CSV table of C-alpha atoms in Angstrom, one decimal:
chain,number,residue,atom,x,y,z
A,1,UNK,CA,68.6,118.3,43.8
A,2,UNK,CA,69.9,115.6,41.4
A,3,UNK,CA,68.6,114.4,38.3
A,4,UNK,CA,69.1,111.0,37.0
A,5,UNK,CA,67.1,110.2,34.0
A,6,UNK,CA,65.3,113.4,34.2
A,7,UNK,CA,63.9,112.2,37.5
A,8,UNK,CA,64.6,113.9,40.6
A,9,UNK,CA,66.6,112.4,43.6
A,10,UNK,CA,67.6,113.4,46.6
A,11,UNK,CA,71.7,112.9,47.4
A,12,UNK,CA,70.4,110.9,50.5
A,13,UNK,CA,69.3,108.1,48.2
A,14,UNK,CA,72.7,108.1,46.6
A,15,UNK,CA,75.6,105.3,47.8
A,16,UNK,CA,78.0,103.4,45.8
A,17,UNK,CA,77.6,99.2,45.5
A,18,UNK,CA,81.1,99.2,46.3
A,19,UNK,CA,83.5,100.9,48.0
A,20,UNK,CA,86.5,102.8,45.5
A,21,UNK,CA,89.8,100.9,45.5
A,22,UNK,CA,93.0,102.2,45.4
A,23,UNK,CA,96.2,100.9,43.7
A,24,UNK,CA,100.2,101.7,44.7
A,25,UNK,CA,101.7,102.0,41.5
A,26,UNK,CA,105.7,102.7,41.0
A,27,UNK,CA,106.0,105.4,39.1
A,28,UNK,CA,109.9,105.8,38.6
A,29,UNK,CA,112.7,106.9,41.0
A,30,UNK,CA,113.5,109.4,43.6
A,31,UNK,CA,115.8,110.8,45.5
A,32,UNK,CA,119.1,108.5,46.3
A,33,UNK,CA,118.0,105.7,44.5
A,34,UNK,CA,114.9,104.9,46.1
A,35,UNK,CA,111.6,104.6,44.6
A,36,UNK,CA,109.1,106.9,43.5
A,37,UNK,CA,105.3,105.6,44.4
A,38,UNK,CA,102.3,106.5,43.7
A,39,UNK,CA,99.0,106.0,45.8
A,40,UNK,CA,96.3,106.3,43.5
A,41,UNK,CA,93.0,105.7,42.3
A,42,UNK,CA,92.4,104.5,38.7
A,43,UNK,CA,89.0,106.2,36.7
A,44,UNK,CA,89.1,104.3,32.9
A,45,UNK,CA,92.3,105.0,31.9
A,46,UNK,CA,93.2,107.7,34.0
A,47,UNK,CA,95.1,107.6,37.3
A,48,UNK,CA,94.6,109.9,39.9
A,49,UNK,CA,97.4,110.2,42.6
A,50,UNK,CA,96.6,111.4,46.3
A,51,UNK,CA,99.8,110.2,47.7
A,52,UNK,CA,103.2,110.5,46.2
A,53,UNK,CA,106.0,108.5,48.6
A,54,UNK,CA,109.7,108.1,47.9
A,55,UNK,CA,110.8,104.8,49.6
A,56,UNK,CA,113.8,103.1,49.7
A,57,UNK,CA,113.1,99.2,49.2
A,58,UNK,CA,116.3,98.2,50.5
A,59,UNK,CA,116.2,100.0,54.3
A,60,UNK,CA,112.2,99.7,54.4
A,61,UNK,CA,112.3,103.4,54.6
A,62,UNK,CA,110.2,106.1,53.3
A,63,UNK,CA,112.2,109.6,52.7
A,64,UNK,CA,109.3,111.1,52.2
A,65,UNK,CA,105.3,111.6,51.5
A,66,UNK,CA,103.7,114.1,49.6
A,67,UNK,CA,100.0,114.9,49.4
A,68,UNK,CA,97.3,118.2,49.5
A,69,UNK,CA,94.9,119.3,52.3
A,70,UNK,CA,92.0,120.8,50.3
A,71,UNK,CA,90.2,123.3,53.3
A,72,UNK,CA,87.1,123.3,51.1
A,73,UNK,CA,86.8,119.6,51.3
A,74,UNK,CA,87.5,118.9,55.0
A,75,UNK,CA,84.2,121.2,55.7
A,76,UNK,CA,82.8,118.7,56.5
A,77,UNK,CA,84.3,115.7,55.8
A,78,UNK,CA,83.4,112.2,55.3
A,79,UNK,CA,83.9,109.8,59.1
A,80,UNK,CA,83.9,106.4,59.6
A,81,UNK,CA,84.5,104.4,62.9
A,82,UNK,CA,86.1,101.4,61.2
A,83,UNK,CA,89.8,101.9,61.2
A,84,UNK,CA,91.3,99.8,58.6
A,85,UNK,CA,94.8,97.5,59.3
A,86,UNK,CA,98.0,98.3,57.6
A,87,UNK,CA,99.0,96.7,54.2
A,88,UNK,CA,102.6,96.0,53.3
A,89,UNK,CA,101.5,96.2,49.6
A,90,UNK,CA,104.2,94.5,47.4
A,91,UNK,CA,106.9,96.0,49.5
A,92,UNK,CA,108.7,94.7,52.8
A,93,UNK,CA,109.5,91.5,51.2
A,94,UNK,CA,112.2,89.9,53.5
A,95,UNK,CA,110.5,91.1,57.2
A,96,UNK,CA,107.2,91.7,58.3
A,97,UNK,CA,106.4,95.2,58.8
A,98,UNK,CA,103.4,94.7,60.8
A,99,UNK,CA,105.2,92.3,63.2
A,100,UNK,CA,108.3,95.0,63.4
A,101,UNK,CA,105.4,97.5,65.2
A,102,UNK,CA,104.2,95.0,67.7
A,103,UNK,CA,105.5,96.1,70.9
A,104,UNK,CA,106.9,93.1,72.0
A,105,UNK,CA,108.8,93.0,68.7
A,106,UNK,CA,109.9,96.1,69.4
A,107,UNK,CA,111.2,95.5,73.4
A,108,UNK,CA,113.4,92.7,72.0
A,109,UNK,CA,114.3,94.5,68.9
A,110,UNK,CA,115.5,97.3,71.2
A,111,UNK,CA,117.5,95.0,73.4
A,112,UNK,CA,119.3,92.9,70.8
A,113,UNK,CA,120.5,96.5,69.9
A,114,UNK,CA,121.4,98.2,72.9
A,115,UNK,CA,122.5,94.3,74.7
A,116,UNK,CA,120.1,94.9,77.2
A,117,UNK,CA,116.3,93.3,78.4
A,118,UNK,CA,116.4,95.5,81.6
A,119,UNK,CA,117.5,98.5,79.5
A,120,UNK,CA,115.0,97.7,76.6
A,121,UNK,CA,111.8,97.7,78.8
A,122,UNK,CA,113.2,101.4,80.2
A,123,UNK,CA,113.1,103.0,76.5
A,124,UNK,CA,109.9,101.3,75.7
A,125,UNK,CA,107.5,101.9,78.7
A,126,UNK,CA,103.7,101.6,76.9
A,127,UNK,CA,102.5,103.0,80.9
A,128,UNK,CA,104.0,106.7,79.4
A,129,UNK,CA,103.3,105.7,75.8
A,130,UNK,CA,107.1,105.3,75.2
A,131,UNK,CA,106.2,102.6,72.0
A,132,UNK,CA,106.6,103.0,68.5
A,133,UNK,CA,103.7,103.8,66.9
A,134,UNK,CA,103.0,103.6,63.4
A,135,UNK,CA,103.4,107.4,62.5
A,136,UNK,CA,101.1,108.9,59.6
A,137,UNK,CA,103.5,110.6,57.1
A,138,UNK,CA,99.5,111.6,55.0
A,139,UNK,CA,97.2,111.1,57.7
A,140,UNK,CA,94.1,109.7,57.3
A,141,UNK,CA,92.4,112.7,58.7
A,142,UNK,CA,93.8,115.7,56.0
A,143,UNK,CA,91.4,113.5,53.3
A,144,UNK,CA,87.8,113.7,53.0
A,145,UNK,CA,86.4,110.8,51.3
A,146,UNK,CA,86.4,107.4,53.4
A,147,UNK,CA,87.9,105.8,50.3
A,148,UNK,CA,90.7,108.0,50.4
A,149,UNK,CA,91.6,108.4,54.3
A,150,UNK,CA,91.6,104.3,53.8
A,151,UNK,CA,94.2,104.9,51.3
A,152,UNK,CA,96.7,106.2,53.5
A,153,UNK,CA,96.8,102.6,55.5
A,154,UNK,CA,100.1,101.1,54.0
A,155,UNK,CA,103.1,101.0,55.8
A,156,UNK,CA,105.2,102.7,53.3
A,157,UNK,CA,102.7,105.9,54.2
A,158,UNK,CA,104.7,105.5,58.1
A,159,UNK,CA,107.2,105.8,60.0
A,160,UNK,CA,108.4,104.6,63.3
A,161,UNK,CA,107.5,107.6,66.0
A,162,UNK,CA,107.6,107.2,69.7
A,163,UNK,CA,103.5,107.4,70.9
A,164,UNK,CA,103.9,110.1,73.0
A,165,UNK,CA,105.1,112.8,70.4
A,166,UNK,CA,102.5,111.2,68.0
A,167,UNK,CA,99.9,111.8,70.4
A,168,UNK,CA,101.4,115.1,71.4
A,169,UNK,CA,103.1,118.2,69.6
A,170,UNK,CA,102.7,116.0,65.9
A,171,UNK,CA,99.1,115.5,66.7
A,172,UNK,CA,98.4,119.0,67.5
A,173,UNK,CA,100.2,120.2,64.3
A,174,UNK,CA,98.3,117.6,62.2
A,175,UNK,CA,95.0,119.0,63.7
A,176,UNK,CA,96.1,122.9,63.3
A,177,UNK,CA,97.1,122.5,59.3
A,178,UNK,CA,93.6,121.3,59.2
A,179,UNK,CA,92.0,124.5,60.9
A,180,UNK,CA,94.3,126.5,59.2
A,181,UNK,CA,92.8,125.1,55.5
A,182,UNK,CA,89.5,124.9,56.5
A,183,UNK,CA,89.5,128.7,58.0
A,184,UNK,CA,91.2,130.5,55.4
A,185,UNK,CA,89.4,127.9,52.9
A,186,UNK,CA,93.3,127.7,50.9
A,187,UNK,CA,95.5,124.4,49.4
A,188,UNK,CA,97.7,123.4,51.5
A,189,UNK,CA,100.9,121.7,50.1
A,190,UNK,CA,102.6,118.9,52.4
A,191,UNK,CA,105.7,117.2,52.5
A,192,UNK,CA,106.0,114.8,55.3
A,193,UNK,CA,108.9,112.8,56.5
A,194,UNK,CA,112.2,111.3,58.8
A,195,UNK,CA,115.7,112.6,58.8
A,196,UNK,CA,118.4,110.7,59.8
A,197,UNK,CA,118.6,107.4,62.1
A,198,UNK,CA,117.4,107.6,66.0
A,199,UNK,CA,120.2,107.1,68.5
A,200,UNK,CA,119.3,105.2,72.0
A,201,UNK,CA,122.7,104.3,74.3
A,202,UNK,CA,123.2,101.0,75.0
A,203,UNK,CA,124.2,99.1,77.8
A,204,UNK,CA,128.0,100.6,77.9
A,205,UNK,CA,126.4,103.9,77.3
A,206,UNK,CA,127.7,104.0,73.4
A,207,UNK,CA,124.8,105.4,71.0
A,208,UNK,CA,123.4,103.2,68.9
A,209,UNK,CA,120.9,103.4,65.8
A,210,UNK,CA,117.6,101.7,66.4
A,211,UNK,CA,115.9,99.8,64.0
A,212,UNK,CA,112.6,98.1,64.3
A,213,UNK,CA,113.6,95.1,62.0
A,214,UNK,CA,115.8,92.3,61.0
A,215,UNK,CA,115.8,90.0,58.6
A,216,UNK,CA,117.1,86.2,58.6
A,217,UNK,CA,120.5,87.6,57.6
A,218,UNK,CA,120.6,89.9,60.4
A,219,UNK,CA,120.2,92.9,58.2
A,220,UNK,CA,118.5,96.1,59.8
A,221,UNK,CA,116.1,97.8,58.4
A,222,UNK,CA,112.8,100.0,59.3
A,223,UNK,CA,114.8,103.0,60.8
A,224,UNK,CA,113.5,105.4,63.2
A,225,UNK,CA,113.6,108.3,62.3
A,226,UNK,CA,115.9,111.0,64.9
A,227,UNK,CA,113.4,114.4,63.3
A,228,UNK,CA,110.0,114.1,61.7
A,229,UNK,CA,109.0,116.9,59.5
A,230,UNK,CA,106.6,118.4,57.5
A,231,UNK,CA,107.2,121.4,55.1
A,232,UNK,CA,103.9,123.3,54.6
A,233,UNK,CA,102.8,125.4,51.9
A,234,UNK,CA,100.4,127.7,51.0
A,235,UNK,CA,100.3,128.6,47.2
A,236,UNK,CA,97.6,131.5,47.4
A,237,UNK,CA,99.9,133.4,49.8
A,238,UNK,CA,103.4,132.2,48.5
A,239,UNK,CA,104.0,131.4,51.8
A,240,UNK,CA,106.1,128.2,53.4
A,241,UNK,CA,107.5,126.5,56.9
A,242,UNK,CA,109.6,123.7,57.8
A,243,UNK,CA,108.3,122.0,61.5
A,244,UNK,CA,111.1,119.5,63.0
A,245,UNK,CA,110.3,117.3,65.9
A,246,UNK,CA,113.1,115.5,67.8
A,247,UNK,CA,111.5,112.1,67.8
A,248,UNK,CA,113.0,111.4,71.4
A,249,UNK,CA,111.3,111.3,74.4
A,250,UNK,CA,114.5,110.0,76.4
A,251,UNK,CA,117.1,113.2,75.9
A,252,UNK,CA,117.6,115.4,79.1
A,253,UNK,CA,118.8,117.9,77.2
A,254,UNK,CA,119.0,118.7,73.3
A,255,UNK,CA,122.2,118.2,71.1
A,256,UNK,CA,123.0,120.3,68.9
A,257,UNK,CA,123.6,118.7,66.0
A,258,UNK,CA,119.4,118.5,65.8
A,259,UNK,CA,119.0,121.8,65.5
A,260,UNK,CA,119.3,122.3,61.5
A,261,UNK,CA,117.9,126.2,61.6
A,262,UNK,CA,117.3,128.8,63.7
A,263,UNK,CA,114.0,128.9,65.7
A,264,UNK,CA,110.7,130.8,64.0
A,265,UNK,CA,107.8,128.9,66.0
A,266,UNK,CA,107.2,132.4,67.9
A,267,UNK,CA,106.0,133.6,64.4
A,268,UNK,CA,103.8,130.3,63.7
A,269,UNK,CA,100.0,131.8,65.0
A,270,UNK,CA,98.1,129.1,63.6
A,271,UNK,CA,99.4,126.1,66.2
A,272,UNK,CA,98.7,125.9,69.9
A,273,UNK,CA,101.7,123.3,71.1
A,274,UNK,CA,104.3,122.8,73.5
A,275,UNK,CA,107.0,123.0,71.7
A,276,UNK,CA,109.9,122.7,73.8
A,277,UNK,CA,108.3,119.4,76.1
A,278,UNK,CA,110.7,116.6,74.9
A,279,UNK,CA,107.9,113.8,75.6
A,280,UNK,CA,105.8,115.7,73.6
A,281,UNK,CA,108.0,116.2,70.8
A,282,UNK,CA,110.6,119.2,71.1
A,283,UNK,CA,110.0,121.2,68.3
A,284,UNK,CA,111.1,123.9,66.2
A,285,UNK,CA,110.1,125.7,62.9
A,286,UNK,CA,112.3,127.2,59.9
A,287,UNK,CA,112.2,129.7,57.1
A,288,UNK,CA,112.8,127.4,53.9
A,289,UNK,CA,115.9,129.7,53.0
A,290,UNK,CA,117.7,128.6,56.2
A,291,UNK,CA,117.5,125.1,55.6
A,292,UNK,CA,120.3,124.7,53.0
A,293,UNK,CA,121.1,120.5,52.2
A,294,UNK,CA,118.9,119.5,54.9
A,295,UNK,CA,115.5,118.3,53.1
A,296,UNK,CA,117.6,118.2,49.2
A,297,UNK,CA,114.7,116.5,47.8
A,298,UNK,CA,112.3,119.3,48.3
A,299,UNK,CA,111.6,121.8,45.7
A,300,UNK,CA,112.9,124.8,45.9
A,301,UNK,CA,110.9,127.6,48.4
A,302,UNK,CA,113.6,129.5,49.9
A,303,UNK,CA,112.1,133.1,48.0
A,304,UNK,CA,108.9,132.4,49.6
A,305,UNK,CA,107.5,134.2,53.0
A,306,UNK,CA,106.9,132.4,56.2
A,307,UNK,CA,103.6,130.8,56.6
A,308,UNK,CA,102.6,132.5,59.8
């Protein structure tokens, strides 16, 4: 029981007039020149951040978002049924991000690339959920307040990834780091993000980089990414993991050069996936030592244990 004014009320009779707005506030720089932003909420004259992003302004690309999963929280948590659209804040200001993600943006984006209509409606087939889809970097769903899973609706909290990995292998890793913090009632620590440019062949089978936009100049921008990734940590057990997905659904068989670590998902517990179906997302997991350069804006984890 509550008490307001000495009298009694019950938390059922509690609500707010309006609903808590959040603000994306730059907050400096990051790594390679991009910029540092904060999504936040704003309590007098103190700011409280639940998403940190790195974002460079001039590709329309996010590096990287950082936010917590707090297991206490999530137990349970807050739902609504109204989804909220995307914003493009004060960023993306010579394309339209949300016109980018429309699939028939996308099908002619894809063949001005790869010179190809016939080609372009082969790599993006909605009837096997081969689309980009406006991939979570935060989710919506690791928050527990309404007011904060709205907060994660801006496109520099996405990137480009293909439907079917979203809805597959990324999906169930969102859904077991979610378990995992609600089970062992821990923090968990999360860095989300792309790594390098996605690579399609084009009609004279030479690989090209796919981007989902263009501006009146022609310049590309919005990449997609070739690996998603989240680094995961657990500071009450000192523990850490890097998951890679190979955000292609197209390979028939996997190069090399996406492999940055050797394989540990045999030691991950926590996750029921399939990690090596390529629609799905073929995926593979890392100790933080063995990663060397390939995430260099992460702090550094490599004396920590695996997160198993």
């Amino acid at each position: 029981m509550l008490y307001v004014n000495k009298n009694a009320v019950n938390f059922t009779q509690l609500g707010c007039s309006k609903q808590v707005k959040e603000k994306l506030v730059v907050v400096g720089n990051c790594y390679n020149e991009s910029t540092a932003v904060d999504i936040l909420f704003q309590a007098n004259n103190t700011q409280l951040p639940l998403i940190n992003i790195c974002h460079n302004t001039n590709r329309d690309e996010t590096i990287y978002a950082h936010h917590y999963i707090i297991g206490a929280g999530l137990n349970p948590y807050e739902v609504s049924n109204n989804r909220p659209s995307f914003k493009e804040g004060q960023f993306y200001t010579t394309i339209s991000a949300n016109d980018a993600y429309s699939q028939s943006s996308q099908k002619n984006q894809v063949a001005y690339l790869v010179g190809s209509q016939s080609l372009a409606e082969k790599y993006i087939n909605t009837s096997r959920s081969f689309y980009f889809a406006r991939g979570h970097l935060a989710p919506d769903g690791d928050f527990v307040h309404i007011y904060e899973q709205n907060a994660t609706y801006y496109y520099i909290n996405v990137a480009p990834q293909w439907q079917a990995i979203n809805n597959g292998n990324w999906k169930a890793l969102e859904s077991a780091l979610r378990t995992y913090a609600k089970s062992k009632n821990t923090n968990l620590e999360v860095w989300t993000g792309g790594k390098d440019v996605l690579k399609l062949d084009d009609v004279n089978g030479n690989q090209v980089e796919i981007y989902l936009a263009r501006d009146s100049k022609g310049k590309l921008s919005l990449p997609a990414p070739e690996l998603s990734w989240k680094v995961l940590r657990d500071p009450s057990r000192n523990a850490s993991v890097a998951v890679f997905m190979i955000n292609n659904p197209h390979l028939t068989k996997i190069p090399s050069r996406l492999i940055v670590c050797p394989d540990v998902c045999s030691q991950i517990s926590w996750v029921t996936w399939d990690v090596k179906n390529v629609e799905k997302g073929y995926t593979y997991c890392c100790k933080m030592d063995s990663l060397k350069n390939s995430l260099p804006y992460l702090p550094e984890m490599s004396k920590e244990q695996l997160l198993t």
